[in-house]
CSV table of C-alpha atoms in Angstrom, one decimal:
chain,number,residue,atom,x,y,z
H,1,MET,CA,-14.1,-18.9,6.7
H,2,ASN,CA,-17.0,-16.8,5.5
H,3,PRO,CA,-17.4,-15.8,1.8
H,4,LEU,CA,-16.1,-12.3,2.4
H,5,GLU,CA,-12.9,-13.5,4.1
H,6,SER,CA,-12.4,-16.0,1.3
H,7,LEU,CA,-12.7,-13.2,-1.3
H,8,TYR,CA,-10.3,-11.1,0.6
H,9,GLN,CA,-7.8,-13.9,0.9
H,10,GLU,CA,-8.1,-14.5,-2.9
H,11,LEU,CA,-7.5,-10.7,-3.6
H,12,ILE,CA,-4.3,-10.8,-1.4
H,13,LEU,CA,-3.0,-13.9,-3.2
H,14,ASP,CA,-3.8,-12.4,-6.6
H,15,HIS,CA,-1.9,-9.2,-5.8
H,16,SER,CA,1.1,-11.1,-4.4
H,17,LYS,CA,1.3,-13.4,-7.4
H,18,ARG,CA,0.6,-10.8,-10.0
H,19,PRO,CA,1.7,-7.5,-8.5
H,20,ARG,CA,0.7,-4.2,-10.0
H,21,GLY,CA,3.2,-1.3,-10.3
H,22,VAL,CA,6.2,-3.6,-9.7
H,23,GLY,CA,9.5,-2.5,-11.3
H,24,LEU,CA,10.9,0.9,-10.4
H,25,ALA,CA,10.4,3.5,-13.0
H,26,GLU,CA,13.3,5.8,-13.9
H,27,ASP,CA,14.2,8.4,-11.4
H,28,GLY,CA,13.5,12.0,-12.4
H,29,PRO,CA,13.0,15.6,-11.3
H,30,ARG,CA,9.4,15.1,-10.0
H,31,ALA,CA,10.1,11.7,-8.3
H,32,ALA,CA,11.2,10.6,-4.9
H,33,THR,CA,12.2,7.1,-3.7
H,34,SER,CA,11.9,5.6,-0.2
H,35,HIS,CA,13.3,2.3,1.0
H,36,GLN,CA,11.6,0.6,4.0
H,37,HIS,CA,12.6,-2.5,5.8
H,38,ASN,CA,10.7,-4.5,8.4
H,39,PRO,CA,13.4,-6.1,10.7
H,40,VAL,CA,10.9,-8.3,12.4
H,41,CYS,CA,10.2,-10.5,9.3
H,42,GLY,CA,12.7,-9.2,6.7
H,43,ASP,CA,10.2,-7.5,4.3
H,44,ASP,CA,11.8,-4.9,2.0
H,45,ILE,CA,10.1,-2.3,-0.2
H,46,THR,CA,11.6,0.3,-2.4
H,47,LEU,CA,8.9,2.6,-3.7
H,48,ARG,CA,9.2,5.5,-6.2
H,49,VAL,CA,6.5,8.2,-6.5
H,50,ARG,CA,6.3,10.6,-9.4
H,51,VAL,CA,4.1,13.6,-9.1
H,52,SER,CA,2.6,16.0,-11.7
H,53,ASP,CA,4.4,19.2,-12.8
H,54,ASP,CA,2.4,21.2,-10.3
H,55,GLY,CA,2.9,18.6,-7.6
H,56,ALA,CA,-0.8,18.2,-7.0
H,57,THR,CA,-1.3,14.7,-8.4
H,58,VAL,CA,0.3,11.4,-8.0
H,59,ASP,CA,1.4,10.5,-11.6
H,60,ASP,CA,3.0,7.2,-10.9
H,61,VAL,CA,3.9,4.7,-8.2
H,62,THR,CA,6.3,1.9,-8.8
H,63,TRP,CA,8.1,-0.4,-6.5
H,64,GLU,CA,10.2,-3.5,-6.0
H,65,GLY,CA,10.5,-5.6,-3.0
H,66,ALA,CA,10.7,-9.0,-1.3
H,67,GLY,CA,8.8,-10.4,1.6
H,68,CYS,CA,5.6,-12.1,2.7
H,69,SER,CA,2.4,-12.1,0.6
H,70,ILE,CA,0.8,-9.4,2.7
H,71,SER,CA,3.6,-6.9,2.2
H,72,GLN,CA,3.8,-7.6,-1.5
H,73,ALA,CA,0.0,-7.5,-2.0
H,74,SER,CA,-0.3,-4.3,0.0
H,75,ALA,CA,2.4,-2.6,-2.2
H,76,SER,CA,0.5,-3.8,-5.3
H,77,MET,CA,-2.8,-2.6,-4.0
H,78,LEU,CA,-1.4,0.8,-3.1
H,79,ALA,CA,0.2,1.4,-6.4
H,80,GLU,CA,-3.0,0.5,-8.3
H,81,LEU,CA,-5.1,2.7,-5.9
H,82,VAL,CA,-3.2,6.0,-5.8
H,83,ASP,CA,-2.2,6.2,-9.4
H,84,GLY,CA,-3.6,9.5,-10.8
H,85,MET,CA,-5.0,10.5,-7.4
H,86,PRO,CA,-4.8,14.1,-6.0
H,87,ARG,CA,-1.8,14.3,-3.6
H,88,ALA,CA,-3.9,15.6,-0.7
H,89,GLU,CA,-6.5,12.7,-1.1
H,90,ALA,CA,-3.6,10.2,-1.2
H,91,SER,CA,-2.3,11.5,2.1
H,92,VAL,CA,-5.7,11.2,3.7
H,93,LEU,CA,-6.0,7.7,2.4
H,94,VAL,CA,-2.7,6.7,4.1
H,95,ASP,CA,-4.0,8.2,7.4
H,96,HIS,CA,-7.2,6.2,7.1
H,97,PHE,CA,-5.3,3.0,6.3
H,98,ARG,CA,-3.1,3.4,9.3
H,99,GLU,CA,-6.0,4.1,11.6
H,100,ALA,CA,-7.9,1.0,10.3
H,101,LEU,CA,-4.9,-1.3,10.7
H,102,ARG,CA,-4.1,0.0,14.2
H,103,SER,CA,-7.7,-0.5,15.3
H,104,ARG,CA,-7.2,-4.3,15.7
H,105,GLY,CA,-10.1,-5.0,13.4
H,106,ALA,CA,-12.6,-2.5,14.9
H,107,VAL,CA,-12.3,-0.2,11.8
H,108,VAL,CA,-13.1,-1.8,8.4
H,109,LEU,CA,-11.7,-0.2,5.3
H,110,ASP,CA,-14.4,0.9,2.8
H,111,GLU,CA,-14.2,-0.8,-0.5
H,112,ASP,CA,-15.4,2.3,-2.4
H,113,GLU,CA,-12.5,4.3,-0.9
H,114,PHE,CA,-9.8,1.6,-0.8
H,115,GLY,CA,-10.7,-0.8,-3.7
H,116,ASP,CA,-8.8,-4.1,-3.3
H,117,ALA,CA,-6.8,-2.7,-0.4
H,118,ALA,CA,-10.0,-3.1,1.7
H,119,ALA,CA,-9.1,-6.8,1.8
H,120,LEU,CA,-6.3,-5.9,4.2
H,121,SER,CA,-8.8,-4.8,6.9
H,122,GLY,CA,-8.5,-8.1,8.7
H,123,VAL,CA,-4.7,-7.8,9.0
H,124,GLY,CA,-5.3,-5.4,11.9
H,125,LYS,CA,-6.4,-8.3,14.1
H,126,TYR,CA,-2.9,-9.7,13.9
H,127,VAL,CA,-0.5,-7.2,15.4
H,128,ALA,CA,2.6,-8.9,14.1
H,129,ARG,CA,1.3,-8.5,10.5
H,130,VAL,CA,0.3,-4.8,10.7
H,131,LYS,CA,3.9,-3.8,9.9
H,132,CYS,CA,3.9,-6.1,6.8
H,133,ALA,CA,0.8,-4.4,5.4
H,134,MET,CA,1.9,-0.8,6.4
H,135,LEU,CA,5.4,-1.1,4.9
H,136,ALA,CA,4.6,0.1,1.4
H,137,TRP,CA,2.2,2.8,2.7
H,138,VAL,CA,5.0,4.2,5.0
H,139,ALA,CA,7.3,4.2,2.0
H,140,PHE,CA,4.7,6.0,-0.1
H,141,GLU,CA,4.1,8.6,2.6
H,142,ASP,CA,7.8,9.3,2.9
H,143,ALA,CA,8.4,9.5,-0.9
H,144,LEU,CA,5.3,11.6,-1.5
H,145,ALA,CA,6.5,14.1,1.2
H,146,ARG,CA,9.8,14.5,-0.7
H,147,ALA,CA,8.5,14.4,-4.3
């Protein structure tokens, strides 16, 4: 394993052991919740998005879930990354994430754009794990559309 792969593995383990944004915040008028389940491996994520009064900014992302370290780390990385981000920028980020994971490793996530979530770039090489990494992002996309 090269040093970069080792660092990425450490980031994934850190986020799965010490997740950020875990614990659903109270529901409210500018919030929406999405529950997603991966029937292949049993991963579950319930994610809540709260947006600003004008709806232009992601104010808060919280979640709870159970599953493999990749699904849990991905939810943690997402919650940390999009907090305070403009809504339109967050939607583009989801599209870029999906594109990278579906590329089977051909597209690498940029650390400047994705922060710790760039560590999930290698997941695209393992088709069975893509759904694990995408679960929280699909929940975020769904909740954001309804918030």
